[in-house]
């Protein structure tokens, strides 16, 4: 297992649309192992492969609380096939936009189909934080960030702050 670097806003690769996984080979298994190590180390509750620079439709997630045993979950080629009309607001964060949190309104319930690591198809209904996290990660696979759900004013403020920080880092200041 290896830690991979997490891409940070405004890295353009975060805007790429990720490609479906055609074959779950050794490369995909290694990617998933590394994503879990990177996600637990961050720490985060979810991670999309593009956040470590790999444009494949792969998500890792673990929503277990600190006192609970780990519950690693993998979603390959996930698709939202139904969303509820009812919405809920959750304060979201993103490992690619460190230390920025804001309220996002999304459907409270979604039905998602996906493949597991053995390539077996599944369908589940998610609620609450599970639904929020799945939508946040599936957005990543489509090049969408949670700040895209905020007002233009807020989004532009965040983009400006992270662009300035990237420029300062590049200049070694
Ligand atoms: O996709 C990501 O960048 C990961 C992100 C997932 C997420 C968080 C909140 C709402 C929707 C999606 C994170 O994990 S941010 C870190 C975080 O929320 C957290 C970290 C440690 C403990 C508990 C939460
Ligand atoms: Zn994110």
JSON list of C-alpha atoms and ligand atoms in Angstrom, two decimals:
[
{"chain": "A", "resi": 1, "resn": "UNK", "atom": "CA", "xyz": [0.00, 0.00, 0.00]},
{"chain": "A", "resi": 2, "resn": "UNK", "atom": "CA", "xyz": [1.13, 3.56, -0.63]},
{"chain": "A", "resi": 3, "resn": "UNK", "atom": "CA", "xyz": [-0.01, 7.04, 0.20]},
{"chain": "A", "resi": 4, "resn": "UNK", "atom": "CA", "xyz": [-0.85, 9.08, -2.91]},
{"chain": "A", "resi": 5, "resn": "UNK", "atom": "CA", "xyz": [-0.84, 12.88, -3.13]},
{"chain": "A", "resi": 6, "resn": "UNK", "atom": "CA", "xyz": [-4.29, 14.49, -3.04]},
{"chain": "A", "resi": 7, "resn": "UNK", "atom": "CA", "xyz": [-4.90, 17.09, -5.77]},
{"chain": "A", "resi": 8, "resn": "UNK", "atom": "CA", "xyz": [-5.78, 20.50, -4.38]},
{"chain": "A", "resi": 9, "resn": "UNK", "atom": "CA", "xyz": [-7.96, 23.25, -5.92]},
{"chain": "A", "resi": 10, "resn": "UNK", "atom": "CA", "xyz": [-7.36, 24.83, -8.49]},
{"chain": "A", "resi": 11, "resn": "UNK", "atom": "CA", "xyz": [-5.68, 21.73, -10.02]},
{"chain": "A", "resi": 12, "resn": "UNK", "atom": "CA", "xyz": [-7.34, 21.38, -13.47]},
{"chain": "A", "resi": 13, "resn": "UNK", "atom": "CA", "xyz": [-7.36, 17.57, -13.23]},
{"chain": "A", "resi": 14, "resn": "UNK", "atom": "CA", "xyz": [-10.17, 17.89, -10.65]},
{"chain": "A", "resi": 15, "resn": "UNK", "atom": "CA", "xyz": [-12.39, 19.11, -13.53]},
{"chain": "A", "resi": 16, "resn": "UNK", "atom": "CA", "xyz": [-11.81, 15.99, -15.67]},
{"chain": "A", "resi": 17, "resn": "UNK", "atom": "CA", "xyz": [-14.67, 13.55, -16.27]},
{"chain": "A", "resi": 18, "resn": "UNK", "atom": "CA", "xyz": [-13.42, 10.14, -15.14]},
{"chain": "A", "resi": 19, "resn": "UNK", "atom": "CA", "xyz": [-13.56, 7.04, -17.35]},
{"chain": "A", "resi": 20, "resn": "UNK", "atom": "CA", "xyz": [-15.57, 3.89, -16.57]},
{"chain": "A", "resi": 21, "resn": "UNK", "atom": "CA", "xyz": [-13.55, 0.90, -15.33]},
{"chain": "A", "resi": 22, "resn": "UNK", "atom": "CA", "xyz": [-13.62, -1.75, -18.06]},
{"chain": "A", "resi": 23, "resn": "UNK", "atom": "CA", "xyz": [-11.73, -4.49, -16.20]},
{"chain": "A", "resi": 24, "resn": "UNK", "atom": "CA", "xyz": [-11.06, -4.82, -12.48]},
{"chain": "A", "resi": 25, "resn": "UNK", "atom": "CA", "xyz": [-7.40, -5.78, -12.81]},
{"chain": "A", "resi": 26, "resn": "UNK", "atom": "CA", "xyz": [-4.37, -5.57, -10.51]},
{"chain": "A", "resi": 27, "resn": "UNK", "atom": "CA", "xyz": [-3.97, -1.85, -11.28]},
{"chain": "A", "resi": 28, "resn": "UNK", "atom": "CA", "xyz": [-7.52, -1.12, -10.06]},
{"chain": "A", "resi": 29, "resn": "UNK", "atom": "CA", "xyz": [-7.01, -3.25, -6.92]},
{"chain": "A", "resi": 30, "resn": "UNK", "atom": "CA", "xyz": [-3.77, -1.40, -6.11]},
{"chain": "A", "resi": 31, "resn": "UNK", "atom": "CA", "xyz": [-5.51, 1.94, -6.77]},
{"chain": "A", "resi": 32, "resn": "UNK", "atom": "CA", "xyz": [-8.29, 1.00, -4.30]},
{"chain": "A", "resi": 33, "resn": "UNK", "atom": "CA", "xyz": [-5.74, -0.10, -1.63]},
{"chain": "A", "resi": 34, "resn": "UNK", "atom": "CA", "xyz": [-3.82, 3.16, -2.02]},
{"chain": "A", "resi": 35, "resn": "UNK", "atom": "CA", "xyz": [-7.04, 5.20, -1.96]},
{"chain": "A", "resi": 36, "resn": "UNK", "atom": "CA", "xyz": [-8.04, 3.65, 1.38]},
{"chain": "A", "resi": 37, "resn": "UNK", "atom": "CA", "xyz": [-4.60, 4.33, 2.84]},
{"chain": "A", "resi": 38, "resn": "UNK", "atom": "CA", "xyz": [-4.72, 7.93, 1.58]},
{"chain": "A", "resi": 39, "resn": "UNK", "atom": "CA", "xyz": [-8.32, 8.48, 2.76]},
{"chain": "A", "resi": 40, "resn": "UNK", "atom": "CA", "xyz": [-7.68, 7.10, 6.29]},
{"chain": "A", "resi": 41, "resn": "UNK", "atom": "CA", "xyz": [-4.45, 9.11, 6.56]},
{"chain": "A", "resi": 42, "resn": "UNK", "atom": "CA", "xyz": [-6.04, 12.44, 5.50]},
{"chain": "A", "resi": 43, "resn": "UNK", "atom": "CA", "xyz": [-8.42, 11.71, 7.31]},
{"chain": "A", "resi": 44, "resn": "UNK", "atom": "CA", "xyz": [-11.55, 11.64, 5.18]},
{"chain": "A", "resi": 45, "resn": "UNK", "atom": "CA", "xyz": [-14.81, 9.72, 4.94]},
{"chain": "A", "resi": 46, "resn": "UNK", "atom": "CA", "xyz": [-14.69, 9.39, 1.16]},
{"chain": "A", "resi": 47, "resn": "UNK", "atom": "CA", "xyz": [-12.32, 9.70, -1.80]},
{"chain": "A", "resi": 48, "resn": "UNK", "atom": "CA", "xyz": [-12.71, 9.66, -5.59]},
{"chain": "A", "resi": 49, "resn": "UNK", "atom": "CA", "xyz": [-9.85, 8.28, -7.72]},
{"chain": "A", "resi": 50, "resn": "UNK", "atom": "CA", "xyz": [-9.47, 11.60, -9.57]},
{"chain": "A", "resi": 51, "resn": "UNK", "atom": "CA", "xyz": [-8.51, 13.22, -6.25]},
{"chain": "A", "resi": 52, "resn": "UNK", "atom": "CA", "xyz": [-5.30, 11.16, -6.39]},
{"chain": "A", "resi": 53, "resn": "UNK", "atom": "CA", "xyz": [-4.89, 11.98, -10.10]},
{"chain": "A", "resi": 54, "resn": "UNK", "atom": "CA", "xyz": [-6.40, 8.80, -11.61]},
{"chain": "A", "resi": 55, "resn": "UNK", "atom": "CA", "xyz": [-9.40, 9.53, -13.88]},
{"chain": "A", "resi": 56, "resn": "UNK", "atom": "CA", "xyz": [-11.23, 6.24, -13.22]},
{"chain": "A", "resi": 57, "resn": "UNK", "atom": "CA", "xyz": [-14.78, 5.91, -11.87]},
{"chain": "A", "resi": 58, "resn": "UNK", "atom": "CA", "xyz": [-13.75, 4.51, -8.50]},
{"chain": "A", "resi": 59, "resn": "UNK", "atom": "CA", "xyz": [-14.82, 5.69, -5.02]},
{"chain": "A", "resi": 60, "resn": "UNK", "atom": "CA", "xyz": [-13.73, 4.59, -1.55]},
{"chain": "A", "resi": 61, "resn": "UNK", "atom": "CA", "xyz": [-15.75, 5.44, 1.57]},
{"chain": "A", "resi": 62, "resn": "UNK", "atom": "CA", "xyz": [-15.89, 4.66, 5.29]},
{"chain": "A", "resi": 63, "resn": "UNK", "atom": "CA", "xyz": [-18.63, 6.26, 7.36]},
{"chain": "A", "resi": 64, "resn": "UNK", "atom": "CA", "xyz": [-17.89, 4.33, 10.58]},
{"chain": "A", "resi": 65, "resn": "UNK", "atom": "CA", "xyz": [-17.66, 6.50, 13.69]},
{"chain": "A", "resi": 66, "resn": "UNK", "atom": "CA", "xyz": [-14.36, 6.68, 15.65]},
{"chain": "A", "resi": 67, "resn": "UNK", "atom": "CA", "xyz": [-15.55, 4.15, 18.26]},
{"chain": "A", "resi": 68, "resn": "UNK", "atom": "CA", "xyz": [-16.87, 1.71, 15.61]},
{"chain": "A", "resi": 69, "resn": "UNK", "atom": "CA", "xyz": [-14.84, -0.85, 13.62]},
{"chain": "A", "resi": 70, "resn": "UNK", "atom": "CA", "xyz": [-13.78, 0.29, 10.14]},
{"chain": "A", "resi": 71, "resn": "UNK", "atom": "CA", "xyz": [-16.34, -0.20, 7.36]},
{"chain": "A", "resi": 72, "resn": "UNK", "atom": "CA", "xyz": [-14.46, 0.20, 4.06]},
{"chain": "A", "resi": 73, "resn": "UNK", "atom": "CA", "xyz": [-16.74, 0.42, 1.02]},
{"chain": "A", "resi": 74, "resn": "UNK", "atom": "CA", "xyz": [-15.79, 0.51, -2.67]},
{"chain": "A", "resi": 75, "resn": "UNK", "atom": "CA", "xyz": [-18.01, 1.73, -5.51]},
{"chain": "A", "resi": 76, "resn": "UNK", "atom": "CA", "xyz": [-16.92, 1.09, -9.09]},
{"chain": "A", "resi": 77, "resn": "UNK", "atom": "CA", "xyz": [-18.76, 2.79, -11.98]},
{"chain": "A", "resi": 78, "resn": "UNK", "atom": "CA", "xyz": [-21.44, 4.15, -9.59]},
{"chain": "A", "resi": 79, "resn": "UNK", "atom": "CA", "xyz": [-24.57, 5.68, -11.12]},
{"chain": "A", "resi": 80, "resn": "UNK", "atom": "CA", "xyz": [-27.43, 7.53, -9.44]},
{"chain": "A", "resi": 81, "resn": "UNK", "atom": "CA", "xyz": [-30.57, 5.94, -10.88]},
{"chain": "A", "resi": 82, "resn": "UNK", "atom": "CA", "xyz": [-33.07, 7.81, -8.68]},
{"chain": "A", "resi": 83, "resn": "UNK", "atom": "CA", "xyz": [-33.02, 10.86, -6.36]},
{"chain": "A", "resi": 84, "resn": "UNK", "atom": "CA", "xyz": [-35.70, 11.92, -3.89]},
{"chain": "A", "resi": 85, "resn": "UNK", "atom": "CA", "xyz": [-37.57, 15.21, -4.29]},
{"chain": "A", "resi": 86, "resn": "UNK", "atom": "CA", "xyz": [-36.96, 15.86, -0.61]},
{"chain": "A", "resi": 87, "resn": "UNK", "atom": "CA", "xyz": [-33.73, 17.74, 0.05]},
{"chain": "A", "resi": 88, "resn": "UNK", "atom": "CA", "xyz": [-31.42, 17.98, 3.07]},
{"chain": "A", "resi": 89, "resn": "UNK", "atom": "CA", "xyz": [-28.61, 20.37, 3.93]},
{"chain": "A", "resi": 90, "resn": "UNK", "atom": "CA", "xyz": [-25.27, 19.08, 5.19]},
{"chain": "A", "resi": 91, "resn": "UNK", "atom": "CA", "xyz": [-22.08, 20.95, 5.99]},
{"chain": "A", "resi": 92, "resn": "UNK", "atom": "CA", "xyz": [-19.63, 19.43, 3.48]},
{"chain": "A", "resi": 93, "resn": "UNK", "atom": "CA", "xyz": [-15.87, 19.43, 3.32]},
{"chain": "A", "resi": 94, "resn": "UNK", "atom": "CA", "xyz": [-13.49, 18.20, 0.63]},
{"chain": "A", "resi": 95, "resn": "UNK", "atom": "CA", "xyz": [-9.95, 16.85, 0.90]},
{"chain": "A", "resi": 96, "resn": "UNK", "atom": "CA", "xyz": [-9.17, 18.77, -2.32]},
{"chain": "A", "resi": 97, "resn": "UNK", "atom": "CA", "xyz": [-10.37, 22.05, -0.72]},
{"chain": "A", "resi": 98, "resn": "UNK", "atom": "CA", "xyz": [-8.74, 21.73, 2.72]},
{"chain": "A", "resi": 99, "resn": "UNK", "atom": "CA", "xyz": [-10.19, 23.52, 5.74]},
{"chain": "A", "resi": 100, "resn": "UNK", "atom": "CA", "xyz": [-13.18, 24.95, 3.88]},
{"chain": "A", "resi": 101, "resn": "UNK", "atom": "CA", "xyz": [-16.65, 23.78, 4.90]},
{"chain": "A", "resi": 102, "resn": "UNK", "atom": "CA", "xyz": [-20.05, 25.00, 3.76]},
{"chain": "A", "resi": 103, "resn": "UNK", "atom": "CA", "xyz": [-23.71, 23.98, 3.63]},
{"chain": "A", "resi": 104, "resn": "UNK", "atom": "CA", "xyz": [-24.87, 22.13, 0.52]},
{"chain": "A", "resi": 105, "resn": "UNK", "atom": "CA", "xyz": [-28.45, 21.13, -0.24]},
{"chain": "A", "resi": 106, "resn": "UNK", "atom": "CA", "xyz": [-28.90, 17.79, -2.02]},
{"chain": "A", "resi": 107, "resn": "UNK", "atom": "CA", "xyz": [-31.57, 15.05, -2.35]},
{"chain": "A", "resi": 108, "resn": "UNK", "atom": "CA", "xyz": [-31.91, 13.33, 1.03]},
{"chain": "A", "resi": 109, "resn": "UNK", "atom": "CA", "xyz": [-32.19, 9.86, -0.57]},
{"chain": "A", "resi": 110, "resn": "UNK", "atom": "CA", "xyz": [-30.60, 8.33, -3.68]},
{"chain": "A", "resi": 111, "resn": "UNK", "atom": "CA", "xyz": [-30.67, 4.93, -5.36]},
{"chain": "A", "resi": 112, "resn": "UNK", "atom": "CA", "xyz": [-27.23, 4.00, -6.70]},
{"chain": "A", "resi": 113, "resn": "UNK", "atom": "CA", "xyz": [-26.07, 1.10, -8.85]},
{"chain": "A", "resi": 114, "resn": "UNK", "atom": "CA", "xyz": [-22.40, 0.11, -8.87]},
{"chain": "A", "resi": 115, "resn": "UNK", "atom": "CA", "xyz": [-19.94, -2.77, -9.12]},
{"chain": "A", "resi": 116, "resn": "UNK", "atom": "CA", "xyz": [-17.97, -4.21, -6.20]},
{"chain": "A", "resi": 117, "resn": "UNK", "atom": "CA", "xyz": [-14.27, -5.17, -6.38]},
{"chain": "A", "resi": 118, "resn": "UNK", "atom": "CA", "xyz": [-15.25, -8.59, -7.79]},
{"chain": "A", "resi": 119, "resn": "UNK", "atom": "CA", "xyz": [-17.20, -6.92, -10.59]},
{"chain": "A", "resi": 120, "resn": "UNK", "atom": "CA", "xyz": [-20.54, -8.00, -9.09]},
{"chain": "A", "resi": 121, "resn": "UNK", "atom": "CA", "xyz": [-23.40, -5.52, -9.73]},
{"chain": "A", "resi": 122, "resn": "UNK", "atom": "CA", "xyz": [-25.30, -4.04, -6.75]},
{"chain": "A", "resi": 123, "resn": "UNK", "atom": "CA", "xyz": [-28.03, -1.48, -6.17]},
{"chain": "A", "resi": 124, "resn": "UNK", "atom": "CA", "xyz": [-28.66, 0.29, -2.86]},
{"chain": "A", "resi": 125, "resn": "UNK", "atom": "CA", "xyz": [-30.74, 3.10, -1.40]},
{"chain": "A", "resi": 126, "resn": "UNK", "atom": "CA", "xyz": [-28.73, 5.60, 0.65]},
{"chain": "A", "resi": 127, "resn": "UNK", "atom": "CA", "xyz": [-30.03, 8.16, 3.16]},
{"chain": "A", "resi": 128, "resn": "UNK", "atom": "CA", "xyz": [-28.56, 11.01, 5.17]},
{"chain": "A", "resi": 129, "resn": "UNK", "atom": "CA", "xyz": [-24.75, 11.32, 5.29]},
{"chain": "A", "resi": 130, "resn": "UNK", "atom": "CA", "xyz": [-24.35, 8.17, 3.15]},
{"chain": "A", "resi": 131, "resn": "UNK", "atom": "CA", "xyz": [-26.47, 9.78, 0.40]},
{"chain": "A", "resi": 132, "resn": "UNK", "atom": "CA", "xyz": [-24.62, 13.11, 0.75]},
{"chain": "A", "resi": 133, "resn": "UNK", "atom": "CA", "xyz": [-21.21, 11.46, 0.58]},
{"chain": "A", "resi": 134, "resn": "UNK", "atom": "CA", "xyz": [-22.16, 9.29, -2.45]},
{"chain": "A", "resi": 135, "resn": "UNK", "atom": "CA", "xyz": [-23.43, 12.38, -4.31]},
{"chain": "A", "resi": 136, "resn": "UNK", "atom": "CA", "xyz": [-20.29, 14.37, -3.37]},
{"chain": "A", "resi": 137, "resn": "UNK", "atom": "CA", "xyz": [-18.00, 11.57, -4.63]},
{"chain": "A", "resi": 138, "resn": "UNK", "atom": "CA", "xyz": [-20.03, 10.88, -7.82]},
{"chain": "A", "resi": 139, "resn": "UNK", "atom": "CA", "xyz": [-19.82, 14.63, -8.51]},
{"chain": "A", "resi": 140, "resn": "UNK", "atom": "CA", "xyz": [-16.00, 14.28, -8.37]},
{"chain": "A", "resi": 141, "resn": "UNK", "atom": "CA", "xyz": [-16.20, 11.56, -11.07]},
{"chain": "A", "resi": 142, "resn": "UNK", "atom": "CA", "xyz": [-17.99, 14.15, -13.25]},
{"chain": "A", "resi": 143, "resn": "UNK", "atom": "CA", "xyz": [-15.51, 16.96, -12.53]},
{"chain": "A", "resi": 144, "resn": "UNK", "atom": "CA", "xyz": [-17.94, 18.71, -10.17]},
{"chain": "A", "resi": 145, "resn": "UNK", "atom": "CA", "xyz": [-16.84, 20.10, -6.77]},
{"chain": "A", "resi": 146, "resn": "UNK", "atom": "CA", "xyz": [-19.08, 20.90, -3.80]},
{"chain": "A", "resi": 147, "resn": "UNK", "atom": "CA", "xyz": [-18.29, 24.61, -4.20]},
{"chain": "A", "resi": 148, "resn": "UNK", "atom": "CA", "xyz": [-20.15, 24.42, -7.56]},
{"chain": "A", "resi": 149, "resn": "UNK", "atom": "CA", "xyz": [-23.35, 24.03, -5.50]},
{"chain": "A", "resi": 150, "resn": "UNK", "atom": "CA", "xyz": [-22.70, 27.35, -3.68]},
{"chain": "A", "resi": 151, "resn": "UNK", "atom": "CA", "xyz": [-23.44, 30.89, -4.88]},
{"chain": "A", "resi": 152, "resn": "UNK", "atom": "CA", "xyz": [-21.07, 32.33, -7.50]},
{"chain": "A", "resi": 153, "resn": "UNK", "atom": "CA", "xyz": [-19.90, 34.88, -4.95]},
{"chain": "A", "resi": 154, "resn": "UNK", "atom": "CA", "xyz": [-18.85, 32.19, -2.44]},
{"chain": "A", "resi": 155, "resn": "UNK", "atom": "CA", "xyz": [-17.33, 29.95, -5.13]},
{"chain": "A", "resi": 156, "resn": "UNK", "atom": "CA", "xyz": [-15.27, 32.80, -6.60]},
{"chain": "A", "resi": 157, "resn": "UNK", "atom": "CA", "xyz": [-14.01, 33.73, -3.11]},
{"chain": "A", "resi": 158, "resn": "UNK", "atom": "CA", "xyz": [-12.84, 30.15, -2.46]},
{"chain": "A", "resi": 159, "resn": "UNK", "atom": "CA", "xyz": [-11.25, 29.86, -5.93]},
{"chain": "A", "resi": 160, "resn": "UNK", "atom": "CA", "xyz": [-9.40, 33.15, -5.44]},
{"chain": "A", "resi": 161, "resn": "UNK", "atom": "CA", "xyz": [-8.06, 32.09, -2.03]},
{"chain": "A", "resi": 162, "resn": "UNK", "atom": "CA", "xyz": [-6.80, 28.70, -3.31]},
{"chain": "A", "resi": 163, "resn": "UNK", "atom": "CA", "xyz": [-5.37, 30.17, -6.55]},
{"chain": "A", "resi": 164, "resn": "UNK", "atom": "CA", "xyz": [-3.40, 32.72, -4.53]},
{"chain": "A", "resi": 165, "resn": "UNK", "atom": "CA", "xyz": [-2.10, 29.98, -2.20]},
{"chain": "A", "resi": 166, "resn": "UNK", "atom": "CA", "xyz": [-1.03, 27.85, -5.21]},
{"chain": "A", "resi": 167, "resn": "UNK", "atom": "CA", "xyz": [0.80, 30.81, -6.75]},
{"chain": "A", "resi": 168, "resn": "UNK", "atom": "CA", "xyz": [2.57, 31.54, -3.45]},
{"chain": "A", "resi": 169, "resn": "UNK", "atom": "CA", "xyz": [3.58, 27.87, -3.13]},
{"chain": "A", "resi": 170, "resn": "UNK", "atom": "CA", "xyz": [4.89, 27.80, -6.74]},
{"chain": "A", "resi": 171, "resn": "UNK", "atom": "CA", "xyz": [6.96, 30.93, -6.06]},
{"chain": "A", "resi": 172, "resn": "UNK", "atom": "CA", "xyz": [8.32, 29.32, -2.87]},
{"chain": "A", "resi": 173, "resn": "UNK", "atom": "CA", "xyz": [6.95, 32.13, -0.68]},
{"chain": "B", "resi": 1, "resn": "LIG", "atom": "O1", "xyz": [-14.35, 13.73, -1.31]},
{"chain": "B", "resi": 1, "resn": "LIG", "atom": "C1", "xyz": [-13.71, 14.21, -0.41]},
{"chain": "B", "resi": 1, "resn": "LIG", "atom": "O2", "xyz": [-13.00, 15.18, -0.59]},
{"chain": "B", "resi": 1, "resn": "LIG", "atom": "C2", "xyz": [-13.80, 13.62, 0.98]},
{"chain": "B", "resi": 1, "resn": "LIG", "atom": "C3", "xyz": [-14.78, 14.34, 1.87]},
{"chain": "B", "resi": 1, "resn": "LIG", "atom": "C4", "xyz": [-16.12, 13.64, 1.80]},
{"chain": "B", "resi": 1, "resn": "LIG", "atom": "C5", "xyz": [-17.33, 14.36, 2.30]},
{"chain": "B", "resi": 1, "resn": "LIG", "atom": "C6", "xyz": [-17.36, 15.00, 3.51]},
{"chain": "B", "resi": 1, "resn": "LIG", "atom": "C7", "xyz": [-18.50, 15.64, 3.97]},
{"chain": "B", "resi": 1, "resn": "LIG", "atom": "C8", "xyz": [-19.62, 15.62, 3.20]},
{"chain": "B", "resi": 1, "resn": "LIG", "atom": "C9", "xyz": [-19.59, 15.01, 1.97]},
{"chain": "B", "resi": 1, "resn": "LIG", "atom": "C10", "xyz": [-18.45, 14.36, 1.53]},
{"chain": "B", "resi": 1, "resn": "LIG", "atom": "C11", "xyz": [-14.22, 14.31, 3.29]},
{"chain": "B", "resi": 1, "resn": "LIG", "atom": "O3", "xyz": [-14.03, 13.28, 3.84]},
{"chain": "B", "resi": 1, "resn": "LIG", "atom": "S1", "xyz": [-13.88, 15.82, 4.06]},
{"chain": "B", "resi": 1, "resn": "LIG", "atom": "C12", "xyz": [-13.35, 15.32, 5.69]},
{"chain": "B", "resi": 1, "resn": "LIG", "atom": "C13", "xyz": [-14.47, 14.93, 6.59]},
{"chain": "B", "resi": 1, "resn": "LIG", "atom": "O4", "xyz": [-15.61, 15.20, 6.30]},
{"chain": "B", "resi": 1, "resn": "LIG", "atom": "C14", "xyz": [-14.19, 14.17, 7.84]},
{"chain": "B", "resi": 1, "resn": "LIG", "atom": "C15", "xyz": [-12.92, 13.83, 8.19]},
{"chain": "B", "resi": 1, "resn": "LIG", "atom": "C16", "xyz": [-12.69, 13.13, 9.36]},
{"chain": "B", "resi": 1, "resn": "LIG", "atom": "C17", "xyz": [-13.73, 12.76, 10.17]},
{"chain": "B", "resi": 1, "resn": "LIG", "atom": "C18", "xyz": [-15.01, 13.11, 9.82]},
{"chain": "B", "resi": 1, "resn": "LIG", "atom": "C19", "xyz": [-15.25, 13.81, 8.64]},
{"chain": "B", "resi": 2, "resn": "LIG", "atom": "ZN1", "xyz": [-14.42, 16.12, -2.27]}
]
